Amino acid sequence: PDESDLAFATEFGKKIMEKVQTADSMDTLYPVDVRAIKRPSQPFFPLFRFLRRVIKLRKSGTPLPRTPWVEDENLCTHCGLCVVRCPAGAITKGDELHTDEAKCIKCCACVKACVKKARVYDTPFAALLSDCFKKQKLPQTIL
Ligand code: SF4
Ligand code: SF4
């Protein structure tokens, strides 16, 4: 995310706060239909190129990590920051060296949170995604 994304997110957070604070009760908050968000248009060729390269990657037998992991166990101080930041509950306090594959949504919040740089997510998909989808899409929200 760049600065304008962060400003947009801050503004969105304020609007959510306003919506919640002005509601008579949580039961009377009007529902949000997420289907109302328009799908951003996706140019065909970058998508085609991406899919072709994914197939090639899978065929190559390159190991594809399913979650971030702790590369050097000695770096981990078991501070628990990754546990707190994980939105999916995929890391357990006291067992920070292990990540639950079934719960992890690969958001990398834990990697960003780890000040010791113990957690990494070095996947070939990162380069592939950034190479095929360079064009920035604007954030969309509904309230
Ligand atoms: S944030 Fe890093 S150092 Fe802290 S518990 Fe998690 S992996 Fe270990
Ligand atoms: S990548 Fe996201 S969901 Fe997966 S363990 Fe890290 S913070 Fe949790």
PDB file of C-alpha atoms and ligand atoms in Angstrom:
ATOM      1  CA  PRO A   1       0.000   0.000   0.000  1.00  0.00           C
ATOM      2  CA  ASP A   2       1.162   3.527  -0.784  1.00  0.00           C
ATOM      3  CA  GLU A   3       0.384   6.747   1.080  1.00  0.00           C
ATOM      4  CA  SER A   4      -2.879   7.355  -0.741  1.00  0.00           C
ATOM      5  CA  ASP A   5      -4.045   3.795   0.108  1.00  0.00           C
ATOM      6  CA  LEU A   6      -3.295   4.414   3.772  1.00  0.00           C
ATOM      7  CA  ALA A   7      -5.119   7.769   3.720  1.00  0.00           C
ATOM      8  CA  PHE A   8      -8.063   6.046   2.035  1.00  0.00           C
ATOM      9  CA  ALA A   9      -8.048   3.292   4.679  1.00  0.00           C
ATOM     10  CA  THR A  10      -7.943   5.875   7.498  1.00  0.00           C
ATOM     11  CA  GLU A  11     -10.897   7.709   6.004  1.00  0.00           C
ATOM     12  CA  PHE A  12     -12.785   4.428   5.593  1.00  0.00           C
ATOM     13  CA  GLY A  13     -12.108   3.584   9.242  1.00  0.00           C
ATOM     14  CA  LYS A  14     -13.530   6.977  10.299  1.00  0.00           C
ATOM     15  CA  LYS A  15     -16.675   6.397   8.258  1.00  0.00           C
ATOM     16  CA  ILE A  16     -17.162   2.973   9.837  1.00  0.00           C
ATOM     17  CA  MET A  17     -16.758   4.505  13.293  1.00  0.00           C
ATOM     18  CA  GLU A  18     -19.332   7.158  12.416  1.00  0.00           C
ATOM     19  CA  LYS A  19     -21.750   4.537  11.145  1.00  0.00           C
ATOM     20  CA  VAL A  20     -21.432   2.477  14.318  1.00  0.00           C
ATOM     21  CA  GLN A  21     -21.645   5.495  16.630  1.00  0.00           C
ATOM     22  CA  THR A  22     -24.746   6.921  14.971  1.00  0.00           C
ATOM     23  CA  ALA A  23     -26.643   3.607  14.997  1.00  0.00           C
ATOM     24  CA  ASP A  24     -29.353   3.301  17.664  1.00  0.00           C
ATOM     25  CA  SER A  25     -28.121  -0.189  18.447  1.00  0.00           C
ATOM     26  CA  MET A  26     -25.966  -2.806  16.773  1.00  0.00           C
ATOM     27  CA  ASP A  27     -29.170  -4.584  15.686  1.00  0.00           C
ATOM     28  CA  THR A  28     -30.347  -1.569  13.706  1.00  0.00           C
ATOM     29  CA  LEU A  29     -27.148  -1.123  11.699  1.00  0.00           C
ATOM     30  CA  TYR A  30     -28.177  -1.423   8.087  1.00  0.00           C
ATOM     31  CA  PRO A  31     -26.681  -4.442   6.343  1.00  0.00           C
ATOM     32  CA  VAL A  32     -23.922  -4.185   3.768  1.00  0.00           C
ATOM     33  CA  ASP A  33     -24.281  -6.142   0.549  1.00  0.00           C
ATOM     34  CA  VAL A  34     -20.708  -6.879  -0.531  1.00  0.00           C
ATOM     35  CA  ARG A  35     -21.989  -7.970  -3.948  1.00  0.00           C
ATOM     36  CA  ALA A  36     -22.613  -4.281  -4.650  1.00  0.00           C
ATOM     37  CA  ILE A  37     -18.869  -3.715  -5.016  1.00  0.00           C
ATOM     38  CA  LYS A  38     -17.994  -3.576  -8.687  1.00  0.00           C
ATOM     39  CA  ARG A  39     -15.291  -5.995  -9.739  1.00  0.00           C
ATOM     40  CA  PRO A  40     -12.309  -4.060 -11.075  1.00  0.00           C
ATOM     41  CA  SER A  41     -11.717  -4.771 -14.722  1.00  0.00           C
ATOM     42  CA  GLN A  42      -8.930  -7.249 -15.299  1.00  0.00           C
ATOM     43  CA  PRO A  43      -7.076  -6.968 -18.606  1.00  0.00           C
ATOM     44  CA  PHE A  44      -6.925 -10.357 -20.296  1.00  0.00           C
ATOM     45  CA  PHE A  45      -3.246 -10.572 -21.263  1.00  0.00           C
ATOM     46  CA  PRO A  46      -1.640 -10.103 -17.814  1.00  0.00           C
ATOM     47  CA  LEU A  47      -4.052 -12.694 -16.427  1.00  0.00           C
ATOM     48  CA  PHE A  48      -3.278 -15.109 -19.246  1.00  0.00           C
ATOM     49  CA  ARG A  49       0.464 -14.589 -18.757  1.00  0.00           C
ATOM     50  CA  PHE A  50       0.075 -15.156 -15.025  1.00  0.00           C
ATOM     51  CA  LEU A  51      -1.890 -18.395 -15.454  1.00  0.00           C
ATOM     52  CA  ARG A  52       0.602 -19.711 -17.996  1.00  0.00           C
ATOM     53  CA  ARG A  53       3.501 -19.025 -15.629  1.00  0.00           C
ATOM     54  CA  VAL A  54       1.665 -20.588 -12.679  1.00  0.00           C
ATOM     55  CA  ILE A  55       1.161 -23.787 -14.674  1.00  0.00           C
ATOM     56  CA  LYS A  56       4.844 -23.790 -15.626  1.00  0.00           C
ATOM     57  CA  LEU A  57       5.845 -23.212 -12.008  1.00  0.00           C
ATOM     58  CA  ARG A  58       3.659 -26.041 -10.751  1.00  0.00           C
ATOM     59  CA  LYS A  59       5.015 -28.397 -13.401  1.00  0.00           C
ATOM     60  CA  SER A  60       8.593 -27.509 -12.436  1.00  0.00           C
ATOM     61  CA  GLY A  61       8.120 -29.094  -9.026  1.00  0.00           C
ATOM     62  CA  THR A  62       9.401 -25.948  -7.265  1.00  0.00           C
ATOM     63  CA  PRO A  63       8.298 -26.150  -3.629  1.00  0.00           C
ATOM     64  CA  LEU A  64       5.497 -23.655  -2.983  1.00  0.00           C
ATOM     65  CA  PRO A  65       5.244 -22.738   0.700  1.00  0.00           C
ATOM     66  CA  ARG A  66       1.700 -22.669   2.021  1.00  0.00           C
ATOM     67  CA  THR A  67       2.384 -20.273   4.908  1.00  0.00           C
ATOM     68  CA  PRO A  68       5.108 -17.952   6.168  1.00  0.00           C
ATOM     69  CA  TRP A  69       7.583 -19.751   8.408  1.00  0.00           C
ATOM     70  CA  VAL A  70      10.325 -19.082  10.937  1.00  0.00           C
ATOM     71  CA  GLU A  71      13.549 -19.428   8.995  1.00  0.00           C
ATOM     72  CA  ASP A  72      15.987 -19.153  11.873  1.00  0.00           C
ATOM     73  CA  GLU A  73      14.499 -20.406  15.114  1.00  0.00           C
ATOM     74  CA  ASN A  74      17.255 -18.673  17.092  1.00  0.00           C
ATOM     75  CA  LEU A  75      15.955 -15.282  15.953  1.00  0.00           C
ATOM     76  CA  CYS A  76      12.506 -15.852  17.456  1.00  0.00           C
ATOM     77  CA  THR A  77      12.167 -14.359  20.946  1.00  0.00           C
ATOM     78  CA  HIS A  78       8.601 -15.682  21.345  1.00  0.00           C
ATOM     79  CA  CYS A  79       7.398 -12.107  21.838  1.00  0.00           C
ATOM     80  CA  GLY A  80       3.994 -13.121  20.479  1.00  0.00           C
ATOM     81  CA  LEU A  81       3.580 -10.110  18.155  1.00  0.00           C
ATOM     82  CA  CYS A  82       2.848 -12.377  15.210  1.00  0.00           C
ATOM     83  CA  VAL A  83       0.115 -14.062  17.257  1.00  0.00           C
ATOM     84  CA  VAL A  84      -1.524 -10.723  18.020  1.00  0.00           C
ATOM     85  CA  ARG A  85      -1.296  -9.460  14.419  1.00  0.00           C
ATOM     86  CA  CYS A  86      -2.522 -12.642  12.722  1.00  0.00           C
ATOM     87  CA  PRO A  87      -6.137 -11.986  11.685  1.00  0.00           C
ATOM     88  CA  ALA A  88      -6.844 -15.679  11.194  1.00  0.00           C
ATOM     89  CA  GLY A  89      -5.662 -17.132  14.481  1.00  0.00           C
ATOM     90  CA  ALA A  90      -3.153 -19.290  12.633  1.00  0.00           C
ATOM     91  CA  ILE A  91      -0.343 -18.815  15.194  1.00  0.00           C
ATOM     92  CA  THR A  92      -0.642 -19.835  18.825  1.00  0.00           C
ATOM     93  CA  LYS A  93       1.055 -18.071  21.744  1.00  0.00           C
ATOM     94  CA  GLY A  94       3.848 -20.295  22.986  1.00  0.00           C
ATOM     95  CA  ASP A  95       4.002 -22.171  19.677  1.00  0.00           C
ATOM     96  CA  GLU A  96       5.104 -19.326  17.387  1.00  0.00           C
ATOM     97  CA  LEU A  97       7.370 -21.553  15.316  1.00  0.00           C
ATOM     98  CA  HIS A  98       4.344 -23.355  13.943  1.00  0.00           C
ATOM     99  CA  THR A  99       1.695 -21.920  11.568  1.00  0.00           C
ATOM    100  CA  ASP A 100      -1.663 -23.579  10.995  1.00  0.00           C
ATOM    101  CA  GLU A 101      -1.912 -24.141   7.235  1.00  0.00           C
ATOM    102  CA  ALA A 102      -5.655 -24.629   7.352  1.00  0.00           C
ATOM    103  CA  LYS A 103      -6.216 -21.195   8.916  1.00  0.00           C
ATOM    104  CA  CYS A 104      -3.506 -19.076   7.256  1.00  0.00           C
ATOM    105  CA  ILE A 105      -4.774 -16.685   4.567  1.00  0.00           C
ATOM    106  CA  LYS A 106      -1.227 -15.717   3.495  1.00  0.00           C
ATOM    107  CA  CYS A 107      -1.701 -12.034   4.319  1.00  0.00           C
ATOM    108  CA  CYS A 108       1.865 -11.687   5.668  1.00  0.00           C
ATOM    109  CA  ALA A 109       0.798  -9.525   8.619  1.00  0.00           C
ATOM    110  CA  CYS A 110       2.961 -11.762  10.808  1.00  0.00           C
ATOM    111  CA  VAL A 111       5.990 -11.222   8.562  1.00  0.00           C
ATOM    112  CA  LYS A 112       5.554  -7.445   8.734  1.00  0.00           C
ATOM    113  CA  ALA A 113       5.035  -7.586  12.505  1.00  0.00           C
ATOM    114  CA  CYS A 114       8.141  -9.605  13.297  1.00  0.00           C
ATOM    115  CA  VAL A 115      10.770  -7.061  14.308  1.00  0.00           C
ATOM    116  CA  LYS A 116      13.367  -9.823  14.632  1.00  0.00           C
ATOM    117  CA  LYS A 117      12.874 -10.753  10.957  1.00  0.00           C
ATOM    118  CA  ALA A 118      12.416 -14.340  12.071  1.00  0.00           C
ATOM    119  CA  ARG A 119       9.303 -14.897   9.970  1.00  0.00           C
ATOM    120  CA  VAL A 120       9.699 -15.041   6.217  1.00  0.00           C
ATOM    121  CA  TYR A 121       7.514 -15.819   3.222  1.00  0.00           C
ATOM    122  CA  ASP A 122       9.829 -16.342   0.327  1.00  0.00           C
ATOM    123  CA  THR A 123       7.528 -17.642  -2.364  1.00  0.00           C
ATOM    124  CA  PRO A 124       8.072 -17.638  -6.139  1.00  0.00           C
ATOM    125  CA  PHE A 125       4.517 -16.299  -6.445  1.00  0.00           C
ATOM    126  CA  ALA A 126       5.589 -12.893  -5.109  1.00  0.00           C
ATOM    127  CA  ALA A 127       7.779 -12.083  -8.116  1.00  0.00           C
ATOM    128  CA  LEU A 128       5.249 -13.581 -10.461  1.00  0.00           C
ATOM    129  CA  LEU A 129       2.362 -11.527  -9.104  1.00  0.00           C
ATOM    130  CA  SER A 130       4.302  -8.291  -9.063  1.00  0.00           C
ATOM    131  CA  ASP A 131       5.521  -8.916 -12.584  1.00  0.00           C
ATOM    132  CA  CYS A 132       2.134  -9.758 -14.100  1.00  0.00           C
ATOM    133  CA  PHE A 133      -0.063  -7.281 -12.209  1.00  0.00           C
ATOM    134  CA  LYS A 134       1.847  -4.025 -12.181  1.00  0.00           C
ATOM    135  CA  LYS A 135      -1.142  -1.769 -12.764  1.00  0.00           C
ATOM    136  CA  GLN A 136      -2.507  -0.421  -9.511  1.00  0.00           C
ATOM    137  CA  LYS A 137      -6.219  -0.886  -8.851  1.00  0.00           C
ATOM    138  CA  LEU A 138      -7.976   1.733  -6.786  1.00  0.00           C
ATOM    139  CA  PRO A 139      -9.527   0.592  -3.528  1.00  0.00           C
ATOM    140  CA  GLN A 140     -13.298   0.270  -3.468  1.00  0.00           C
ATOM    141  CA  THR A 141     -15.529   0.356  -0.434  1.00  0.00           C
ATOM    142  CA  ILE A 142     -19.200   0.314   0.472  1.00  0.00           C
ATOM    143  CA  LEU A 143     -20.784   1.278   3.746  1.00  0.00           C
TER     144      LEU A 143
HETATM  145  S1  SF4 B   1       6.936 -11.883  16.024  1.00  0.00           S
HETATM  146 FE1  SF4 B   1       8.823 -12.928  15.360  1.00  0.00          FE
HETATM  147  S2  SF4 B   1      10.087 -12.993  17.201  1.00  0.00           S
HETATM  148 FE2  SF4 B   1       7.997 -12.562  17.875  1.00  0.00          FE
HETATM  149  S3  SF4 B   1       7.116 -14.578  18.330  1.00  0.00           S
HETATM  150 FE3  SF4 B   1       6.597 -14.090  16.217  1.00  0.00          FE
HETATM  151  S4  SF4 B   1       8.214 -15.048  14.992  1.00  0.00           S
HETATM  152 FE4  SF4 B   1       8.969 -14.937  17.100  1.00  0.00          FE
HETATM  153  S1  SF4 B   2       0.227 -14.877   6.760  1.00  0.00           S
HETATM  154 FE1  SF4 B   2      -1.473 -13.832   7.774  1.00  0.00          FE
HETATM  155  S2  SF4 B   2      -2.916 -15.445   8.214  1.00  0.00           S
HETATM  156 FE2  SF4 B   2      -0.985 -16.470   7.769  1.00  0.00          FE
HETATM  157  S3  SF4 B   2      -0.024 -16.740   9.751  1.00  0.00           S
HETATM  158 FE3  SF4 B   2       0.720 -14.811   8.944  1.00  0.00          FE
HETATM  159  S4  SF4 B   2      -0.655 -13.243   9.755  1.00  0.00           S
HETATM  160 FE4  SF4 B   2      -1.648 -15.242  10.024  1.00  0.00          FE
END
